[in-house]
Amino acid sequence: MNDDSKRGWPLWEVFVRARRGLAHQHVGSLHAPDGTMALRNARDVYTRRGEGVSIWVVPSAAIVANNPDEKDSFFDPAADKVYRHPTFYDVPEGAKHL
Amino acid sequence: MYGNYDTGTAGGSDVPHDQDSQQRFDQLIAADQRIEPRDWMPDAYRKTLIRQIAQHAHSEIIGMQPEGNWITRAPSLRRKAILIAKVQDEAGHGLYLYCAAETLGIDREELLDLLHAGKQKYSSIFNYPTLTWADVGAIGWLVDGAAIMNQVPLCRCSYGPYARAMVRICKEESFHQRQGFEILHTLARGTPDQKAMAQDAVNRYWWPSLMMFGPPDEESSHSAQSTAWGIKRFSNDELRQRFVDMTVGQAEVLGLTVPDEDLRWNAERGHYDFGAIDWDEFARVIRGDGPCNAERLHRRRQAHDDGAWVREAAQAYADKHATRQEARAS
């Protein structure tokens, strides 16, 4: 056994489109040496019962995410714009289809 | 998704432990919200989850052995195809769970090393042998039945990736339980020998199945903390009682009995009373002195070593193509 076999395969995130008309959704992750194998493994691990019609695999290392501890400040800009919600507006009585 | 997240440093552990982080964690737990991989979490919470999820994952892949033992001798092509699909599902369940454990910052390779070194456990039930075809039925009906009882509450566990893995697993387990029930039902309606074989399997697997819920509540060392953390939703004894209540009726449908002279309906409690469990046997099997402990671990190590060349070849192929692609790009 050479050293390579000890070196773990990279991690891939798996996204599955359950059926036409739906977006791909994250279902989990797996290890594979390359994209082709990741796709095949994803099929065997995550779609054994027809759970999908399309699969994406993405190297986990390629995903950039915000820091959960900055959650409040990161999403701050959305909090103070109540006028973005339809409920902000007064609708006069009698106005229909608004 | 767990990208931008160095598994070596464990999600969130680079964040200093301060009052605010602890408070936020406590609030999430109190509000029955989920904890996600990169959230700050107490070290003990992380360690408990790694231990539990790893043990669970190991159980899934070790569990492939007792059933795999009968693939070549399944009594019909239909039974063989079903059993292969079931054993493949167990491998899949192991993979979902190893992935969930990895979001806590531990490597799958590391977990396998710990299993192979005997430093992490798997469910004691898989240290019992599958002596007859009926055992495959008893495992599906009783062992998977007990597993479902344990696992359904875990779908609401406070750790997001574990809960999500359990949702997938639970969906698939009900096929497992039904195929086991069907095997026993067929045997129980067969020749007297076949019925006796089914009864013998139930006799051997009944008590070890009850042990799967873990030690009695007053002796369960991790229970209180796990309950406080929202990892555990019901006590060992509660789940065991539910399992007995559910299973006795099913045994009647099968026309088989459970090997417990003390079993009787208690109208006052609204539950079945059942006999004392041999906890010494449980301790012995956990300690490594079960009928198949050595064999299971030996086979697991051997499968891992025998598969090394496949992993190496796949890596070499990936490396070769990566190099070629680089050469073409430059």
Coordinates of C-alpha atoms in Angstrom, one line a residue:
Chain A
M1 CA 0.0 0.0 0.0
N2 CA 1.5 3.3 -1.0
D3 CA 0.9 6.7 0.7
D4 CA -1.7 7.7 -1.8
S5 CA -4.2 5.3 -0.5
K6 CA -4.1 7.0 2.9
R7 CA -4.6 10.4 1.3
G8 CA -8.4 11.0 1.6
W9 CA -10.3 11.7 -1.6
P10 CA -11.7 15.2 -1.8
L11 CA -15.2 15.9 -0.5
W12 CA -18.0 16.8 -3.0
E13 CA -21.4 18.3 -2.2
V14 CA -24.3 16.6 -4.0
F15 CA -27.3 18.5 -5.4
V16 CA -30.3 16.6 -6.8
R17 CA -33.2 17.9 -8.9
A18 CA -36.1 15.7 -7.8
R19 CA -38.2 16.3 -10.9
R20 CA -38.5 18.7 -13.8
G21 CA -39.6 22.1 -12.6
L22 CA -37.8 22.0 -9.3
A23 CA -34.4 23.5 -8.5
H24 CA -31.5 21.3 -7.5
Q25 CA -31.4 20.8 -3.8
H26 CA -28.4 19.9 -1.5
V27 CA -28.8 16.3 -0.3
G28 CA -25.4 15.5 1.2
S29 CA -21.8 14.9 0.4
L30 CA -19.4 12.2 -0.5
H31 CA -15.8 11.5 -1.2
A32 CA -14.5 10.7 -4.7
P33 CA -11.2 11.0 -6.6
D34 CA -12.7 13.0 -9.5
G35 CA -15.9 14.5 -10.8
T36 CA -16.9 11.5 -12.9
M37 CA -16.6 9.1 -9.9
A38 CA -18.3 11.7 -7.7
L39 CA -21.3 11.7 -10.1
R40 CA -21.5 7.9 -10.2
N41 CA -21.2 7.6 -6.5
A42 CA -23.8 10.3 -6.0
R43 CA -26.2 8.3 -8.2
D44 CA -25.6 5.1 -6.1
V45 CA -25.7 6.8 -2.7
Y46 CA -28.5 9.4 -3.2
T47 CA -30.8 8.2 -5.9
R48 CA -31.4 4.5 -5.4
R49 CA -35.1 5.0 -5.4
G50 CA -35.7 7.4 -8.3
E51 CA -35.1 10.5 -6.1
G52 CA -33.7 12.5 -8.9
V53 CA -33.6 13.3 -12.7
S54 CA -30.5 15.4 -12.5
I55 CA -27.4 15.5 -10.2
W56 CA -24.7 18.2 -9.7
V57 CA -21.5 17.5 -7.8
V58 CA -19.4 20.4 -6.6
P59 CA -16.1 20.2 -4.8
S60 CA -16.8 21.3 -1.3
A61 CA -13.6 23.4 -1.3
A62 CA -15.1 25.5 -4.1
I63 CA -18.0 26.7 -2.0
V64 CA -17.7 30.1 -0.4
A65 CA -20.0 30.7 2.6
N66 CA -20.6 33.4 5.1
N67 CA -19.6 33.1 8.7
P68 CA -22.6 31.9 10.8
D69 CA -21.3 34.0 13.7
E70 CA -21.8 37.2 11.6
K71 CA -25.3 36.1 10.9
D72 CA -27.0 39.2 12.4
S73 CA -24.7 41.8 10.9
F74 CA -24.4 40.0 7.6
F75 CA -28.1 40.0 7.0
D76 CA -28.7 43.4 8.6
P77 CA -29.4 45.3 5.4
A78 CA -32.6 43.3 4.9
A79 CA -34.0 44.0 8.3
D80 CA -34.6 47.7 8.0
K81 CA -36.5 47.8 4.7
V82 CA -40.0 46.9 5.8
Y83 CA -41.3 48.7 2.7
R84 CA -40.1 45.7 0.7
H85 CA -43.0 43.7 2.0
P86 CA -46.5 44.1 0.6
T87 CA -47.9 44.2 4.1
F88 CA -46.2 47.6 4.6
Y89 CA -48.8 49.3 2.5
D90 CA -52.2 50.5 3.5
V91 CA -54.8 49.4 0.9
P92 CA -58.0 51.5 0.9
E93 CA -61.2 49.7 1.4
G94 CA -62.8 48.7 -1.8
A95 CA -59.6 48.4 -3.8
K96 CA -59.6 44.9 -5.3
H97 CA -57.0 42.6 -6.9
L98 CA -54.2 44.4 -5.1
Chain B
M1 CA -23.6 22.7 2.6
Y2 CA -20.3 22.7 4.3
G3 CA -18.0 24.4 1.8
N4 CA -15.4 27.0 2.8
Y5 CA -14.9 24.9 5.8
D6 CA -11.6 23.3 6.7
T7 CA -12.4 19.8 8.1
G8 CA -9.0 19.9 9.8
T9 CA -10.0 22.7 12.2
A10 CA -13.5 21.5 12.8
G11 CA -16.3 23.9 11.9
G12 CA -16.6 26.7 14.3
S13 CA -13.9 25.6 16.7
D14 CA -11.7 28.5 15.5
V15 CA -14.3 30.8 16.9
P16 CA -13.4 31.7 20.5
H17 CA -15.6 30.3 23.1
D18 CA -17.3 33.3 24.8
Q19 CA -20.4 33.9 26.8
D20 CA -22.3 35.1 23.6
S21 CA -21.6 31.9 21.7
Q22 CA -22.7 29.7 24.5
Q23 CA -25.8 31.8 25.0
R24 CA -26.7 31.7 21.4
F25 CA -26.2 27.9 21.3
D26 CA -28.4 27.5 24.4
Q27 CA -31.1 29.7 22.9
L28 CA -31.2 27.7 19.7
I29 CA -31.5 24.4 21.7
A30 CA -34.2 25.9 23.9
A31 CA -36.2 27.1 20.9
D32 CA -35.9 23.6 19.4
Q33 CA -33.9 25.0 16.5
R34 CA -31.2 23.0 14.6
I35 CA -27.5 23.5 15.1
E36 CA -25.6 23.5 11.8
P37 CA -22.0 22.6 11.0
R38 CA -20.3 25.9 11.2
D39 CA -22.2 27.2 14.3
W40 CA -20.3 27.4 17.5
M41 CA -21.0 24.4 19.7
P42 CA -19.7 23.2 23.1
D43 CA -16.8 20.7 22.7
A44 CA -18.7 18.1 24.7
Y45 CA -21.7 18.4 22.3
R46 CA -19.4 17.9 19.3
K47 CA -17.7 14.9 20.9
T48 CA -21.0 13.3 21.9
L49 CA -22.3 13.6 18.4
I50 CA -19.1 12.3 16.8
R51 CA -19.2 9.3 19.1
Q52 CA -22.9 8.6 18.5
I53 CA -22.9 9.2 14.7
A54 CA -19.7 7.2 14.2
Q55 CA -21.1 4.3 16.2
H56 CA -24.2 4.5 14.2
A57 CA -22.3 4.6 10.9
H58 CA -20.1 1.7 11.9
S59 CA -23.2 -0.3 12.8
E60 CA -24.6 0.2 9.3
I61 CA -21.5 -1.1 7.6
I62 CA -20.8 -4.0 10.0
G63 CA -24.5 -4.8 9.7
M64 CA -23.9 -5.7 6.1
Q65 CA -22.0 -8.8 7.2
P66 CA -24.6 -11.0 9.0
E67 CA -27.0 -10.5 6.1
G68 CA -24.4 -10.6 3.3
N69 CA -23.7 -14.1 4.7
W70 CA -26.9 -15.3 3.1
I71 CA -26.8 -13.6 -0.3
T72 CA -25.3 -16.6 -2.1
R73 CA -27.7 -18.9 -0.4
A74 CA -31.0 -17.0 -0.6
P75 CA -33.8 -19.4 -1.5
S76 CA -34.9 -17.7 -4.7
L77 CA -33.7 -15.1 -7.2
R78 CA -36.4 -12.7 -5.9
R79 CA -35.1 -13.1 -2.3
K80 CA -31.5 -12.7 -3.5
A81 CA -32.2 -9.5 -5.4
I82 CA -34.1 -8.1 -2.4
L83 CA -31.3 -9.0 0.0
I84 CA -28.6 -7.5 -2.3
A85 CA -30.7 -4.2 -2.4
K86 CA -31.0 -4.3 1.3
V87 CA -27.3 -4.8 2.0
Q88 CA -26.5 -2.0 -0.5
D89 CA -28.9 0.2 1.4
E90 CA -27.0 -0.5 4.6
A91 CA -23.8 0.7 2.9
G92 CA -25.6 3.8 1.8
H93 CA -26.8 4.5 5.3
G94 CA -23.3 4.2 6.5
L95 CA -22.2 6.7 3.9
Y96 CA -24.9 9.2 4.9
L97 CA -23.8 9.0 8.5
Y98 CA -20.1 9.2 7.9
C99 CA -20.8 12.4 5.9
A100 CA -22.9 13.8 8.8
A101 CA -20.0 13.0 11.2
E102 CA -17.5 14.7 8.9
T103 CA -19.4 18.0 9.2
L104 CA -18.2 17.9 12.8
G105 CA -14.6 18.1 11.7
I106 CA -13.5 14.5 11.8
D107 CA -12.3 12.6 8.8
R108 CA -14.0 9.4 7.5
E109 CA -10.6 7.7 7.3
E110 CA -10.0 8.5 10.9
L111 CA -13.3 7.1 11.9
L112 CA -12.6 3.8 10.0
D113 CA -9.2 3.6 11.7
L114 CA -10.9 3.9 15.1
L115 CA -13.3 1.2 14.2
H116 CA -10.6 -1.1 12.9
A117 CA -8.5 -0.5 16.0
G118 CA -11.5 -1.4 18.1
K119 CA -11.6 2.0 19.7
Q120 CA -15.1 2.8 18.5
K121 CA -18.1 0.5 18.9
Y122 CA -20.9 -0.6 16.7
S123 CA -24.3 -2.0 17.7
S124 CA -23.8 -5.2 19.8
I125 CA -26.6 -7.0 17.8
F126 CA -24.3 -7.6 14.9
N127 CA -22.1 -9.8 17.0
Y128 CA -24.7 -12.5 16.8
P129 CA -24.4 -15.1 14.0
T130 CA -27.0 -15.7 11.2
L131 CA -27.2 -19.4 11.4
T132 CA -30.3 -20.0 9.1
W133 CA -32.2 -18.2 6.3
A134 CA -34.9 -17.4 8.9
D135 CA -32.3 -15.2 10.7
V136 CA -32.4 -12.8 7.8
G137 CA -36.1 -12.5 8.3
A138 CA -35.7 -12.0 12.1
I139 CA -33.1 -9.3 11.5
G140 CA -35.4 -7.4 9.2
W141 CA -38.4 -7.7 11.4
L142 CA -36.8 -7.3 14.9
V143 CA -33.5 -5.7 14.4
D144 CA -34.6 -3.2 11.8
G145 CA -37.8 -2.7 13.7
A146 CA -35.9 -1.8 16.8
A147 CA -33.6 0.4 14.8
I148 CA -36.6 2.3 13.3
M149 CA -38.0 2.8 16.9
N150 CA -34.7 4.3 17.9
Q151 CA -34.2 6.3 14.7
V152 CA -37.5 8.0 14.1
P153 CA -37.0 10.4 17.0
L154 CA -33.5 11.1 15.7
C155 CA -35.1 12.8 12.6
R156 CA -35.8 15.7 15.0
C157 CA -32.3 15.6 16.6
S158 CA -30.8 19.0 17.3
Y159 CA -27.9 18.6 15.0
G160 CA -29.1 19.3 11.4
P161 CA -26.9 17.0 9.3
Y162 CA -27.6 14.0 11.6
A163 CA -31.4 14.7 11.5
R164 CA -31.4 15.0 7.8
A165 CA -29.4 11.8 7.3
M166 CA -31.9 10.0 9.6
V167 CA -34.9 11.2 7.5
R168 CA -33.4 9.5 4.5
I169 CA -32.5 6.4 6.5
C170 CA -35.9 6.0 8.1
K171 CA -37.7 6.2 4.7
E172 CA -35.6 3.3 3.6
E173 CA -35.8 1.2 6.7
S174 CA -39.5 0.4 6.4
F175 CA -38.7 -1.6 3.3
H176 CA -36.2 -3.5 5.4
Q177 CA -38.6 -4.3 8.1
R178 CA -41.3 -5.4 5.8
Q179 CA -39.1 -7.7 3.8
G180 CA -38.0 -9.4 7.0
F181 CA -41.6 -9.8 8.2
E182 CA -42.5 -11.3 4.8
I183 CA -39.7 -13.9 5.0
L184 CA -40.9 -15.0 8.5
H185 CA -44.5 -14.9 7.4
T186 CA -43.8 -17.2 4.5
L187 CA -41.7 -19.6 6.6
A188 CA -44.3 -19.6 9.4
R189 CA -47.0 -20.8 6.9
G190 CA -44.6 -23.4 5.3
T191 CA -43.7 -26.9 6.4
P192 CA -43.4 -27.6 10.2
D193 CA -39.6 -27.6 9.7
Q194 CA -39.8 -24.1 8.1
K195 CA -42.1 -22.8 10.9
A196 CA -39.7 -24.2 13.5
M197 CA -36.8 -22.5 11.8
A198 CA -38.7 -19.2 11.9
Q199 CA -39.5 -19.7 15.6
D200 CA -35.9 -20.5 16.4
A201 CA -34.7 -17.3 14.7
V202 CA -37.2 -15.3 16.7
N203 CA -36.1 -17.1 19.9
R204 CA -32.4 -16.2 19.3
Y205 CA -33.0 -12.6 18.1
W206 CA -35.7 -11.4 20.6
W207 CA -33.6 -10.6 23.6
P208 CA -30.6 -9.1 21.8
S209 CA -33.1 -6.9 19.9
L210 CA -34.5 -5.6 23.3
M211 CA -30.9 -4.9 24.3
M212 CA -30.5 -2.6 21.2
F213 CA -32.3 0.2 23.1
G214 CA -29.3 0.4 25.5
P215 CA -29.0 -0.1 29.3
P216 CA -32.0 0.7 31.6
D217 CA -32.6 4.4 32.2
E218 CA -31.1 4.4 35.7
E219 CA -27.8 3.1 34.3
S220 CA -27.6 5.0 31.1
S221 CA -24.6 7.3 31.6
H222 CA -25.1 9.7 28.7
S223 CA -28.9 10.0 28.6
A224 CA -29.5 13.1 30.7
Q225 CA -27.1 15.3 28.9
S226 CA -28.1 14.0 25.5
T227 CA -31.7 14.8 26.3
A228 CA -30.9 18.3 27.4
W229 CA -29.1 18.8 24.1
G230 CA -32.0 17.6 22.1
I231 CA -30.1 14.7 20.7
K232 CA -32.2 12.2 22.5
R233 CA -35.9 12.5 22.6
F234 CA -37.1 9.5 24.5
S235 CA -35.5 7.3 27.2
N236 CA -34.1 3.8 26.5
D237 CA -36.8 2.1 28.5
E238 CA -39.6 4.2 26.9
L239 CA -38.5 3.1 23.4
R240 CA -38.0 -0.5 24.5
Q241 CA -41.6 -0.6 25.9
R242 CA -43.0 0.8 22.7
F243 CA -41.1 -1.8 20.7
V244 CA -42.5 -4.6 22.8
D245 CA -46.0 -3.2 22.6
M246 CA -45.8 -3.0 18.8
T247 CA -44.1 -6.3 18.2
V248 CA -46.2 -8.7 20.2
G249 CA -49.2 -8.1 18.0
Q250 CA -47.1 -8.7 14.9
A251 CA -45.8 -12.0 16.3
E252 CA -49.4 -13.1 16.7
V253 CA -50.0 -12.3 13.0
L254 CA -47.0 -14.4 12.2
G255 CA -48.3 -17.2 14.3
L256 CA -45.0 -17.2 16.3
T257 CA -44.3 -16.5 19.9
V258 CA -41.7 -14.4 21.7
P259 CA -39.5 -16.3 24.1
D260 CA -40.6 -14.7 27.3
E261 CA -42.7 -16.5 29.9
D262 CA -43.3 -13.3 31.8
L263 CA -44.8 -11.4 28.9
R264 CA -48.4 -10.4 29.6
W265 CA -50.7 -7.5 29.0
N266 CA -51.0 -5.1 31.9
A267 CA -54.3 -3.4 31.5
E268 CA -53.6 -1.0 34.3
R269 CA -50.4 0.3 32.6
G270 CA -51.8 -0.1 29.1
H271 CA -48.5 -1.8 28.2
Y272 CA -47.1 -5.3 28.1
D273 CA -45.0 -6.4 31.1
F274 CA -42.0 -8.4 30.0
G275 CA -39.2 -10.4 31.6
A276 CA -35.8 -9.4 32.9
I277 CA -33.1 -8.7 30.3
D278 CA -29.8 -10.4 30.8
W279 CA -27.6 -7.3 31.1
D280 CA -24.5 -9.4 31.9
E281 CA -24.8 -10.9 28.4
F282 CA -25.1 -7.3 27.0
A283 CA -22.0 -6.2 28.8
R284 CA -20.1 -9.3 27.7
V285 CA -20.9 -8.7 24.0
I286 CA -20.1 -5.0 24.2
R287 CA -16.8 -5.9 25.8
G288 CA -15.9 -8.0 22.9
D289 CA -16.9 -11.5 24.0
G290 CA -19.9 -12.0 21.8
P291 CA -20.1 -14.9 19.4
C292 CA -18.9 -13.0 16.3
N293 CA -17.0 -9.9 17.6
A294 CA -13.6 -11.0 16.3
E295 CA -14.9 -12.3 13.0
R296 CA -16.8 -9.1 12.2
L297 CA -13.8 -6.9 12.9
H298 CA -11.5 -9.2 11.0
R299 CA -13.7 -9.2 8.0
R300 CA -14.1 -5.4 8.0
R301 CA -10.3 -4.9 8.1
Q302 CA -9.8 -7.5 5.4
A303 CA -12.5 -5.8 3.1
H304 CA -10.8 -2.5 3.7
D305 CA -7.3 -3.8 2.9
D306 CA -8.6 -5.8 -0.1
G307 CA -10.2 -2.7 -1.5
A308 CA -7.0 -0.6 -1.2
W309 CA -5.9 -1.3 -4.8
V310 CA -9.2 0.0 -6.1
R311 CA -8.9 3.2 -4.2
E312 CA -5.3 3.6 -5.4
A313 CA -6.3 2.9 -9.0
A314 CA -9.1 5.5 -8.9
Q315 CA -6.7 8.0 -7.4
A316 CA -4.0 7.3 -10.0
Y317 CA -6.6 7.7 -12.8
A318 CA -7.8 11.0 -11.4
D319 CA -4.2 12.3 -11.0
K320 CA -3.3 11.3 -14.5
H321 CA -6.3 13.1 -16.0
A322 CA -5.7 16.2 -13.8
T323 CA -2.1 16.3 -15.1
R324 CA -3.2 16.0 -18.7
Q325 CA -5.8 18.7 -18.3
E326 CA -3.2 21.0 -16.8
A327 CA -0.8 20.3 -19.7
R328 CA -3.5 21.1 -22.2
A329 CA -4.4 24.3 -20.4
S330 CA -0.8 25.6 -20.4

